[in-house]
JSON list of C-alpha atoms in Angstrom, two decimals:
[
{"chain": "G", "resi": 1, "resn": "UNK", "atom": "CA", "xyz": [-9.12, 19.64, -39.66]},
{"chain": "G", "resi": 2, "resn": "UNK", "atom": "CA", "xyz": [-8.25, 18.31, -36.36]},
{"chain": "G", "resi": 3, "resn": "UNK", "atom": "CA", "xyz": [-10.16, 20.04, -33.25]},
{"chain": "G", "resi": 4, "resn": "UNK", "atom": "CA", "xyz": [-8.45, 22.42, -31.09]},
{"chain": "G", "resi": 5, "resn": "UNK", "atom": "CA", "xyz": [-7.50, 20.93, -27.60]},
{"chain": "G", "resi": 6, "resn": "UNK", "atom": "CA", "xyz": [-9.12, 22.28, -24.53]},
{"chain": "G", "resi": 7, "resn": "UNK", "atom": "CA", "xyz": [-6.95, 24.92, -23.23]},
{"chain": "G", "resi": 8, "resn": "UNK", "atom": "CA", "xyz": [-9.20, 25.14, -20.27]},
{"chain": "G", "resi": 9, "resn": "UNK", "atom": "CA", "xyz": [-8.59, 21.13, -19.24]},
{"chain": "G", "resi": 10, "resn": "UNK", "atom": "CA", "xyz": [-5.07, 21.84, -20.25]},
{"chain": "G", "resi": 11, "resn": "UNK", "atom": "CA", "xyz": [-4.76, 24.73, -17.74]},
{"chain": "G", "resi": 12, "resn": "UNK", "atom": "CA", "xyz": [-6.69, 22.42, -15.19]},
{"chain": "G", "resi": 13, "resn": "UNK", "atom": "CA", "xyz": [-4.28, 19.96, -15.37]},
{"chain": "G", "resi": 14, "resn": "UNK", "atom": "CA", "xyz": [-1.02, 22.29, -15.09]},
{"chain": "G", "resi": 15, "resn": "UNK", "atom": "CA", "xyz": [-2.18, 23.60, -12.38]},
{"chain": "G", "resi": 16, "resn": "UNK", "atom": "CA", "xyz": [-3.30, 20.19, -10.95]},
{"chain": "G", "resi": 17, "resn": "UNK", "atom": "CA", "xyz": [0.53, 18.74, -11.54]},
{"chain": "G", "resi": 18, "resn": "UNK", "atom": "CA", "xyz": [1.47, 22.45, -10.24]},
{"chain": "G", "resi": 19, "resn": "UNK", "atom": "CA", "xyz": [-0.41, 21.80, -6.95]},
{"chain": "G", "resi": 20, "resn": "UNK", "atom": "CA", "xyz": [0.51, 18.51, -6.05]},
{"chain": "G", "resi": 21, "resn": "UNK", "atom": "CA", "xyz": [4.45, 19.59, -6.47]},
{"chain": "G", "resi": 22, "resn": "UNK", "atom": "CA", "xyz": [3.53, 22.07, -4.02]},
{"chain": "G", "resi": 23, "resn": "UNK", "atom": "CA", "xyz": [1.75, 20.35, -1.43]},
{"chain": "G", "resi": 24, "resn": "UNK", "atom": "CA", "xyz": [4.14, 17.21, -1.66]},
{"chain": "G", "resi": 25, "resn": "UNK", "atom": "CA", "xyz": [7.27, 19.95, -0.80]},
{"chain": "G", "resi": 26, "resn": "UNK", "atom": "CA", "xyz": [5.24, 22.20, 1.53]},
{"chain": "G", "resi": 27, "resn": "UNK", "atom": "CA", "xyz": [2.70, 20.14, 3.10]},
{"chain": "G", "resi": 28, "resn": "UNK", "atom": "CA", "xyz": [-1.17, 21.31, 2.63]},
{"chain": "G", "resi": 29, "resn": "UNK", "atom": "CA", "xyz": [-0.86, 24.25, 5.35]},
{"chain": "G", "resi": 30, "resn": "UNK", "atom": "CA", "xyz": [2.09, 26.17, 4.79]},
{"chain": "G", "resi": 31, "resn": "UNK", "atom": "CA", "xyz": [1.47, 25.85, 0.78]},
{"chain": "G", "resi": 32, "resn": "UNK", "atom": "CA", "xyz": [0.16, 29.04, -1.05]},
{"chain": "G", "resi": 33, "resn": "UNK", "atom": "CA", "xyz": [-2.26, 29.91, -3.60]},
{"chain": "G", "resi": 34, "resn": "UNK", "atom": "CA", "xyz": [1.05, 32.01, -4.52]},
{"chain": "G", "resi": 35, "resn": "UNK", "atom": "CA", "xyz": [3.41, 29.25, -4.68]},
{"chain": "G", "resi": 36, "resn": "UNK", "atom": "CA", "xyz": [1.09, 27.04, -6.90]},
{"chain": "G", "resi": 37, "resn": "UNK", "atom": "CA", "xyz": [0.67, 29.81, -9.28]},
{"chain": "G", "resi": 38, "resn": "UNK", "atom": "CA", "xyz": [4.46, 30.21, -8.91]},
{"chain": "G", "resi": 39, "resn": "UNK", "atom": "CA", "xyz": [4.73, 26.82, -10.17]},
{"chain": "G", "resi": 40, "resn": "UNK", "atom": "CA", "xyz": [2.07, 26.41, -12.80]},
{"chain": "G", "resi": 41, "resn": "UNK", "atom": "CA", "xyz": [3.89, 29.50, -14.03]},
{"chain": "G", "resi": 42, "resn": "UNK", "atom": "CA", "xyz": [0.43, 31.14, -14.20]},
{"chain": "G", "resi": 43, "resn": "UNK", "atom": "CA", "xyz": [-0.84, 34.61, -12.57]},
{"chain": "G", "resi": 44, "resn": "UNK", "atom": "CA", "xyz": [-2.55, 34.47, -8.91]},
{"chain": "G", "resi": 45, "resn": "UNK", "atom": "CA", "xyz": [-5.36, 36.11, -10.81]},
{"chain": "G", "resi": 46, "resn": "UNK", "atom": "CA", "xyz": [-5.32, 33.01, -13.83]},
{"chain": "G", "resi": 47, "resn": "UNK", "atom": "CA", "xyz": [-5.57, 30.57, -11.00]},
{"chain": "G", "resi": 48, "resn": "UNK", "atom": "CA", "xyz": [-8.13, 31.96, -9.01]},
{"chain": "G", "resi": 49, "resn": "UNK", "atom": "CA", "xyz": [-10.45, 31.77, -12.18]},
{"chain": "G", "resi": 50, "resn": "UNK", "atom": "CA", "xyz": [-9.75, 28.19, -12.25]},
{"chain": "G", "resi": 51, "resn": "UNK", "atom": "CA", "xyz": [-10.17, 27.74, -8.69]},
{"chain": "G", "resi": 52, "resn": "UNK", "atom": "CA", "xyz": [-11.23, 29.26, -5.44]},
{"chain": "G", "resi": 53, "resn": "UNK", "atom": "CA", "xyz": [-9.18, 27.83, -2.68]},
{"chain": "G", "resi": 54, "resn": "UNK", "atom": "CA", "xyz": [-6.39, 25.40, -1.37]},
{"chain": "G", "resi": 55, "resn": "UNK", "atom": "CA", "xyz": [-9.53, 23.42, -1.04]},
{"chain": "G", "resi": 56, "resn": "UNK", "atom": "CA", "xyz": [-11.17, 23.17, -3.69]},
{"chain": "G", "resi": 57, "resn": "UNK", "atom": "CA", "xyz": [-7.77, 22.14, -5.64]},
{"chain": "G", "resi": 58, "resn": "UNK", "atom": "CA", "xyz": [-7.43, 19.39, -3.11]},
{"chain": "G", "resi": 59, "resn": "UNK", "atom": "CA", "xyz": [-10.86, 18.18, -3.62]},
{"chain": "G", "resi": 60, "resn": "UNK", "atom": "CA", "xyz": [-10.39, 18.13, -7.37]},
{"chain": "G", "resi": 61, "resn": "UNK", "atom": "CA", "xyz": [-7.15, 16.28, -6.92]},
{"chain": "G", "resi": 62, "resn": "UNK", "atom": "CA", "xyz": [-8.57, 13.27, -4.57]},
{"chain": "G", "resi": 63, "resn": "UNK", "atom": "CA", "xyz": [-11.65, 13.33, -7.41]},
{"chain": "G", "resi": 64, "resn": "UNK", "atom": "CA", "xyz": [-9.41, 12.91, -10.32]},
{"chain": "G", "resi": 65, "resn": "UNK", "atom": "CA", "xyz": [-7.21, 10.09, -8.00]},
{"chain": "G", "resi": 66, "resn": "UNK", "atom": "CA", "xyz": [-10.58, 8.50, -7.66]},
{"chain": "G", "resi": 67, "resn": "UNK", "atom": "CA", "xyz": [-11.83, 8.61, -10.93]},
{"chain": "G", "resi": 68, "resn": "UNK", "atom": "CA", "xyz": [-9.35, 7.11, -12.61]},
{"chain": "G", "resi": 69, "resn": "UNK", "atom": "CA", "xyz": [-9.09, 4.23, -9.92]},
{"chain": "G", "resi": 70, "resn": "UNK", "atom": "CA", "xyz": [-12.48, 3.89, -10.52]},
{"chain": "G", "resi": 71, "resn": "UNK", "atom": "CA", "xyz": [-12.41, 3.73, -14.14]},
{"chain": "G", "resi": 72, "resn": "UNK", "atom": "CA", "xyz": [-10.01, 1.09, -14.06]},
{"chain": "G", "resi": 73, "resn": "UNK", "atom": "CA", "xyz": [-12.24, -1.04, -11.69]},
{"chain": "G", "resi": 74, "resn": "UNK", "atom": "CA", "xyz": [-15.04, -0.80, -13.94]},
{"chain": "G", "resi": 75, "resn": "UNK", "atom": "CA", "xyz": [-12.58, -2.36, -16.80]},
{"chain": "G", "resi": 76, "resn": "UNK", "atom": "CA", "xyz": [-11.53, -4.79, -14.57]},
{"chain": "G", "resi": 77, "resn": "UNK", "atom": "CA", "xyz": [-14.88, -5.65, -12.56]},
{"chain": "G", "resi": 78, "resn": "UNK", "atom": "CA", "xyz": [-15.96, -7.10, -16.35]},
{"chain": "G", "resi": 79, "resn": "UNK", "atom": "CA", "xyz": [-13.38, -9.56, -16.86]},
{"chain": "G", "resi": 80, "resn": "UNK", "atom": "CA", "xyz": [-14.35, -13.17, -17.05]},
{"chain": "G", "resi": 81, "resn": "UNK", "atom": "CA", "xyz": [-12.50, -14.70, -14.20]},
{"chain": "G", "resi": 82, "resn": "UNK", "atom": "CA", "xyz": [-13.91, -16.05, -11.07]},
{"chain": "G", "resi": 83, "resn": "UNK", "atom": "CA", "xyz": [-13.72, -14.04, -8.09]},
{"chain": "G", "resi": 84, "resn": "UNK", "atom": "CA", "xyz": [-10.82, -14.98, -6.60]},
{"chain": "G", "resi": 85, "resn": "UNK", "atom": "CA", "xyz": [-8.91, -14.72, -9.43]},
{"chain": "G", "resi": 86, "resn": "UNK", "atom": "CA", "xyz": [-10.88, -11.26, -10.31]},
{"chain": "G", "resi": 87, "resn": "UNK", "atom": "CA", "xyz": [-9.61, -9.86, -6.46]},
{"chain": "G", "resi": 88, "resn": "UNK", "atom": "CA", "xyz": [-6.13, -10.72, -6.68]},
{"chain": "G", "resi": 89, "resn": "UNK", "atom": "CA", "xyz": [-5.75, -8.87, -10.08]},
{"chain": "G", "resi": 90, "resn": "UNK", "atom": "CA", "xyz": [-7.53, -5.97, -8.56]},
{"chain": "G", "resi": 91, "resn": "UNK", "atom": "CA", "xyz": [-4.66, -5.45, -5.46]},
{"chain": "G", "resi": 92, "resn": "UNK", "atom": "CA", "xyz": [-2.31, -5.73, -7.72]},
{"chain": "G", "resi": 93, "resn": "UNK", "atom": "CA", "xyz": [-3.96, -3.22, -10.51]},
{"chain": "G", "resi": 94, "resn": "UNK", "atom": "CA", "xyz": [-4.25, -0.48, -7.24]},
{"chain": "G", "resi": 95, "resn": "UNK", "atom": "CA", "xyz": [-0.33, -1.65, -5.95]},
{"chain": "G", "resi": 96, "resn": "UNK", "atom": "CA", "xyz": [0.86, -0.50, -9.55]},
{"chain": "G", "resi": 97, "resn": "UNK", "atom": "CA", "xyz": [-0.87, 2.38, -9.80]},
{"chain": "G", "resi": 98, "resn": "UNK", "atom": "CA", "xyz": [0.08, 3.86, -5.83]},
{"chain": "G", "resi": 99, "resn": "UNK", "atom": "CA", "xyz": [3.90, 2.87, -7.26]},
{"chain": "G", "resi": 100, "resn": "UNK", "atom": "CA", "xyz": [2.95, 5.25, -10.05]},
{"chain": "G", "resi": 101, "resn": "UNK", "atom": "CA", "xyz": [2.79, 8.20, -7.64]},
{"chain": "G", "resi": 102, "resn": "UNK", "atom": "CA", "xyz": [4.60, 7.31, -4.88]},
{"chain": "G", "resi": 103, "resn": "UNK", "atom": "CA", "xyz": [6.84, 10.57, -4.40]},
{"chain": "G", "resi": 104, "resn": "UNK", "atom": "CA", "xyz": [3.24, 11.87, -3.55]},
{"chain": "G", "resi": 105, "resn": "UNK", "atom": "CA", "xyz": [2.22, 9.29, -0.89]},
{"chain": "G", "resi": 106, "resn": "UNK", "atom": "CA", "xyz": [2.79, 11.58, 1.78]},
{"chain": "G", "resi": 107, "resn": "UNK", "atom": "CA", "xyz": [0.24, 14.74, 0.84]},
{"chain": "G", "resi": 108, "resn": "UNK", "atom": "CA", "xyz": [-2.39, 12.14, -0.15]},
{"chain": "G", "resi": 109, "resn": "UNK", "atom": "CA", "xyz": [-2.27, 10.90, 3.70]},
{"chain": "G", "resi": 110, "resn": "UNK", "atom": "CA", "xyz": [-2.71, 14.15, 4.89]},
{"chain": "G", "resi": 111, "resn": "UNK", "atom": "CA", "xyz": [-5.59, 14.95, 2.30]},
{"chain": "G", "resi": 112, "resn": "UNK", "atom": "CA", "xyz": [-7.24, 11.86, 3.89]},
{"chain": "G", "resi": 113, "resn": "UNK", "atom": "CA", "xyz": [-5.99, 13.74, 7.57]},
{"chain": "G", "resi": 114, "resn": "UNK", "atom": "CA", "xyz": [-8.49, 16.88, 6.55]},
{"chain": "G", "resi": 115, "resn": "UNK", "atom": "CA", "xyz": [-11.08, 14.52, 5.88]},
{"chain": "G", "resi": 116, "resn": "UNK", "atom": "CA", "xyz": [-12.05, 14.67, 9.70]},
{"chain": "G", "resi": 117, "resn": "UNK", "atom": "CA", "xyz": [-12.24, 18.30, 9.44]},
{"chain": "G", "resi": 118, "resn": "UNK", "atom": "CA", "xyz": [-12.99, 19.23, 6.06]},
{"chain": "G", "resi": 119, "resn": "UNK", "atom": "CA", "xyz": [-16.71, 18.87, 5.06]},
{"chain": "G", "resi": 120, "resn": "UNK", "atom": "CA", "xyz": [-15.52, 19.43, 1.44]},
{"chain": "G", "resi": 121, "resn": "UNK", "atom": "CA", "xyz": [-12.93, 17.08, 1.26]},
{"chain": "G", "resi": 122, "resn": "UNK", "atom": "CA", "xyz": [-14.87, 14.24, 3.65]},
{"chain": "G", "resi": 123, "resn": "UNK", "atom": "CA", "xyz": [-17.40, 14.19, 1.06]},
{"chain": "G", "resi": 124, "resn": "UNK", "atom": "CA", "xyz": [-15.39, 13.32, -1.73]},
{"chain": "G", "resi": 125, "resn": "UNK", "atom": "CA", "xyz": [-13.78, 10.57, 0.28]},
{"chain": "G", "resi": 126, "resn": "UNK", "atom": "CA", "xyz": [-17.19, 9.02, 1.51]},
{"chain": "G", "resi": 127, "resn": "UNK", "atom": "CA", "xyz": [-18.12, 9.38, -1.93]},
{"chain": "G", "resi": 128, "resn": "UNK", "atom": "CA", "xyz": [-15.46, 6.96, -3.13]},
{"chain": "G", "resi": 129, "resn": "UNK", "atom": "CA", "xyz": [-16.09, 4.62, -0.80]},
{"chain": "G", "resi": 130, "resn": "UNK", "atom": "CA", "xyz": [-19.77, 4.18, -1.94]},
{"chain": "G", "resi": 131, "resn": "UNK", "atom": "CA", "xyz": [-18.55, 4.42, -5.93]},
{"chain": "G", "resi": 132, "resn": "UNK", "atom": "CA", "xyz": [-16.12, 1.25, -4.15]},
{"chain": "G", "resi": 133, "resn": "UNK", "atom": "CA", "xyz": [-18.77, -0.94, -2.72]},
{"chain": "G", "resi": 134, "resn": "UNK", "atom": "CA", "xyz": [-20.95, -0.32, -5.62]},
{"chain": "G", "resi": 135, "resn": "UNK", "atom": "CA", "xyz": [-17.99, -1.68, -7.86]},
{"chain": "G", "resi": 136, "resn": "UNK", "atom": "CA", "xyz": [-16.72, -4.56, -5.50]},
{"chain": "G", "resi": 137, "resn": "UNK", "atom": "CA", "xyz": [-19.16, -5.85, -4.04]},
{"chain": "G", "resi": 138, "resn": "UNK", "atom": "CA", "xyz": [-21.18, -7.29, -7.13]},
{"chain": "G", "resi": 139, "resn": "UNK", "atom": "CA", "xyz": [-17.93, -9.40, -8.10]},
{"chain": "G", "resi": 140, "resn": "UNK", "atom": "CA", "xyz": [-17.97, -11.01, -4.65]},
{"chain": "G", "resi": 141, "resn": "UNK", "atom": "CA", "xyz": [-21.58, -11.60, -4.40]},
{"chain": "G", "resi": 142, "resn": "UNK", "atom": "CA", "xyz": [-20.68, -13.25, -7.74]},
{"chain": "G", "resi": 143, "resn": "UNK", "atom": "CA", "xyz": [-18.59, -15.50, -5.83]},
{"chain": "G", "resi": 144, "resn": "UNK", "atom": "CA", "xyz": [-20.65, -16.29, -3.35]},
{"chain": "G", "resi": 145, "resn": "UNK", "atom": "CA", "xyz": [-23.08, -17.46, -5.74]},
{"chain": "G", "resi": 146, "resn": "UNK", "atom": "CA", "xyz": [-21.28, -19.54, -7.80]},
{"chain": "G", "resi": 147, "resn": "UNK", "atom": "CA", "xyz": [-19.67, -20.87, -4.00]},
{"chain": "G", "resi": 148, "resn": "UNK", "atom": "CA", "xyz": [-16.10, -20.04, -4.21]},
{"chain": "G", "resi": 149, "resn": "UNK", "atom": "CA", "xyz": [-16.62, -18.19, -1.14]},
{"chain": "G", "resi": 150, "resn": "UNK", "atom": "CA", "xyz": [-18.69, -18.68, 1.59]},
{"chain": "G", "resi": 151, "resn": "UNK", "atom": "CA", "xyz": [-21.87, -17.86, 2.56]},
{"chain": "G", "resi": 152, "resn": "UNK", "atom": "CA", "xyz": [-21.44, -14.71, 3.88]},
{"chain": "G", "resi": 153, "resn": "UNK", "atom": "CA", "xyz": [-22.01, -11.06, 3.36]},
{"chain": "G", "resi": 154, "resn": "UNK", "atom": "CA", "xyz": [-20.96, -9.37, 0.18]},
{"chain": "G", "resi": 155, "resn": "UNK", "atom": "CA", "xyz": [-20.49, -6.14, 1.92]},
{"chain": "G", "resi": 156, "resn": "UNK", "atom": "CA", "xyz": [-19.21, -7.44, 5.15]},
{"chain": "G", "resi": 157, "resn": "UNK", "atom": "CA", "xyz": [-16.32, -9.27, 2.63]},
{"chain": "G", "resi": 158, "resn": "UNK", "atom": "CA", "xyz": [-15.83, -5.99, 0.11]},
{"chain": "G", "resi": 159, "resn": "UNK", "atom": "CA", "xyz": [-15.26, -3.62, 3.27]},
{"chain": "G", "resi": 160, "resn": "UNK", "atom": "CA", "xyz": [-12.39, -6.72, 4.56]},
{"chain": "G", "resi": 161, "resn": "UNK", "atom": "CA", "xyz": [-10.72, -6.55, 1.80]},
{"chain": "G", "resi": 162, "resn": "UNK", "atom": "CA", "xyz": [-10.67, -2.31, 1.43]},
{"chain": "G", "resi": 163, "resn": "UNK", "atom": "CA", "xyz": [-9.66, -2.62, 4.90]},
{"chain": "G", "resi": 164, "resn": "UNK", "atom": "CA", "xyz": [-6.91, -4.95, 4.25]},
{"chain": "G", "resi": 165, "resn": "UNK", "atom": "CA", "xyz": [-5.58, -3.00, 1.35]},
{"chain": "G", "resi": 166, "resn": "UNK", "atom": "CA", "xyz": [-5.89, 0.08, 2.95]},
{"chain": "G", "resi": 167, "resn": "UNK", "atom": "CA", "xyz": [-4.11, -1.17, 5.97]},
{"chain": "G", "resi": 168, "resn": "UNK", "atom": "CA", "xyz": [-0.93, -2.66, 3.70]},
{"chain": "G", "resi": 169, "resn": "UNK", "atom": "CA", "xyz": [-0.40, 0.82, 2.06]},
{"chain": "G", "resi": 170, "resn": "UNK", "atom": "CA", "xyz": [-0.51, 2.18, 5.49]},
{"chain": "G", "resi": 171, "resn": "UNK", "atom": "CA", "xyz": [2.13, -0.37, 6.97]},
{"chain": "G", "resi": 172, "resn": "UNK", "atom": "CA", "xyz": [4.09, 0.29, 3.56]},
{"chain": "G", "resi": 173, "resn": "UNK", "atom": "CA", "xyz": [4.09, 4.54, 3.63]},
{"chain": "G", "resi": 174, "resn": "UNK", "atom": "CA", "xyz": [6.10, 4.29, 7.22]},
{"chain": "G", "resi": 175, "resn": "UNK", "atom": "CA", "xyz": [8.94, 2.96, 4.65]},
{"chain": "G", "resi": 176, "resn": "UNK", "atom": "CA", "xyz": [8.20, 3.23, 1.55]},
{"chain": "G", "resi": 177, "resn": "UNK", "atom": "CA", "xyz": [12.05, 2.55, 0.11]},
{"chain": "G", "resi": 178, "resn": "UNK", "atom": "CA", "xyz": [12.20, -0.64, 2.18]},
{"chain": "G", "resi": 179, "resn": "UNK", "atom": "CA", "xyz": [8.46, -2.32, 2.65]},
{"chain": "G", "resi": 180, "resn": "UNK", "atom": "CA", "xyz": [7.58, -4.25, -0.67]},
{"chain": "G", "resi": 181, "resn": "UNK", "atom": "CA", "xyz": [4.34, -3.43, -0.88]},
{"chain": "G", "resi": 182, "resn": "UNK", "atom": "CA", "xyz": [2.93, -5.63, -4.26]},
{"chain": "G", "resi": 183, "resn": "UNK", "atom": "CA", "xyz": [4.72, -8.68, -1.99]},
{"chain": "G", "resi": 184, "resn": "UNK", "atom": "CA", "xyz": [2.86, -7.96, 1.18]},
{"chain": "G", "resi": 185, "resn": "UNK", "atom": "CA", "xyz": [-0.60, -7.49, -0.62]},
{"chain": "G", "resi": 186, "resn": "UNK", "atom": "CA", "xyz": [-0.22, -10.37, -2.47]},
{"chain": "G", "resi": 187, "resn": "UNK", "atom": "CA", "xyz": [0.77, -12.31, 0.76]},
{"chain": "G", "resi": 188, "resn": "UNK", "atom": "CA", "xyz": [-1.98, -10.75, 2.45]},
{"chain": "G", "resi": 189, "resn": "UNK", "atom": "CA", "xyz": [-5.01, -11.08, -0.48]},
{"chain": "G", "resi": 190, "resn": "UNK", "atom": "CA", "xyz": [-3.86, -15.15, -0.09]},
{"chain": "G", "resi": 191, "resn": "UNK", "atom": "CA", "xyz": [-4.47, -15.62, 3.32]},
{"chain": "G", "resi": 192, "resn": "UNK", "atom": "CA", "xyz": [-7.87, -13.46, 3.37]},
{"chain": "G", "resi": 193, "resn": "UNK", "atom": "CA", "xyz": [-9.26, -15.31, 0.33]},
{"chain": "G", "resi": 194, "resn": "UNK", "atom": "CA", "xyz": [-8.24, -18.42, 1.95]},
{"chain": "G", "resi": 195, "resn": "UNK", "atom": "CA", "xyz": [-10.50, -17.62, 4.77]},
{"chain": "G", "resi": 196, "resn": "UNK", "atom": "CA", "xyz": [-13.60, -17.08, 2.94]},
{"chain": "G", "resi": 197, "resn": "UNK", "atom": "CA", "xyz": [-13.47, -19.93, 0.24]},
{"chain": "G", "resi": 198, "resn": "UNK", "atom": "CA", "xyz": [-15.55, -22.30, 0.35]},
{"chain": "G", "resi": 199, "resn": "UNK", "atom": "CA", "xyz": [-14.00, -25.53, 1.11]},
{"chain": "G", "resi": 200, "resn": "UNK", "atom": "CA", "xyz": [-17.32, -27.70, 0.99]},
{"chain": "G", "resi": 201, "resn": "UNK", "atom": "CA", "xyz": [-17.18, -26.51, -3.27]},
{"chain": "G", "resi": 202, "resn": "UNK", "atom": "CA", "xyz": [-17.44, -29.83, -5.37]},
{"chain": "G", "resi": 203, "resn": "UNK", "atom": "CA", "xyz": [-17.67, -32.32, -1.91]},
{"chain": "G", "resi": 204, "resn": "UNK", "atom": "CA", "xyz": [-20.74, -34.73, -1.76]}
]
């Protein structure tokens, strides 16, 4: 006999897709607990036994985001490539998935807006970046040992190159129908690894 699905995951996730249709058409402070019930097509009182507050769905959201970013990092972090090689797949593993959710670019920007204010939600982001350096920066230090790159800080060169992501998805959500954004990463990921290789590799 096959095992029953988890109708509580399944009801997490409804409301999860539910939520994020919301916020993306309301923005984060005029949205309801009302209207994501509305849309989940579930009770006020079924979703506030799932969750508490506006809040607490957002925090779940960016955790979920994260996870599964994460998750594919740790697949990809594996790989036997060299570094280089390793970082350019990586920028263009996150480009595909961002292109995945696009339509919901603009709520994720203000989640990372409330991160200033929100102790809640500033924790799960700070979070992330920790689970990132802990993820990155062994492939570069990797690098730098076998001397593709340069002799210089593994977590000086993982936070570069979240910056420089980071920074091309924010130049690419101020048009996102017109700004090709796997083309400028790629562009960009070129001339930053350029920098840092190690041009004395294989000279007497």
């Amino acid at each position: 006999m096959s095992p029953r699905p988890d109708v509580s995951e399944e009801r997490r996730k409804q409301i999860m897709d539910a939520a994020l249709m919301v916020f993306s058409s309301k923005g984060f402070h005029q949205a309801r607990m009302e209207d994501i019930a509305h849309q989940a097509d579930l009770s006020k009182g079924t979703l506030y036994w799932y969750f508490n507050s506006k809040e607490e769905i957002i925090s779940t959201l960016l955790t979920n985001f994260f996870d599964r970013e994460f998750l594919m990092i740790e697949e990809w972090a594996v790989q036997e490539e060299s570094a280089r090689k390793l970082l350019q797949n990586l920028a263009s593993l996150i480009v595909s998935d961002l292109l995945s959710i696009k339509p919901f670019m603009s709520i994720f920007y203000e989640f990372w807006a409330m991160s200033f204010r929100n102790d809640k939600v500033g924790r799960v982001i700070r979070e992330s970046m920790q689970q990132y350096l802990a993820l990155i920066v062994p492939v570069v230090q990797r690098g730098i040992d076998r001397q593709e790159f340069r002799d210089l800080d593994a977590t000086d060169v993982s936070m570069a190159f979240g910056a420089l992501v980071e920074g091309a998805i924010l130049l690419w959500s101020y048009d996102l129908n017109n700004v090709d954004l796997l083309a400028m990463i790629n562009k960009s990921v070129t001339i930053f690894l350029d920098g840092i290789e190690n041009q004395k590799r294989g000279v007497d």
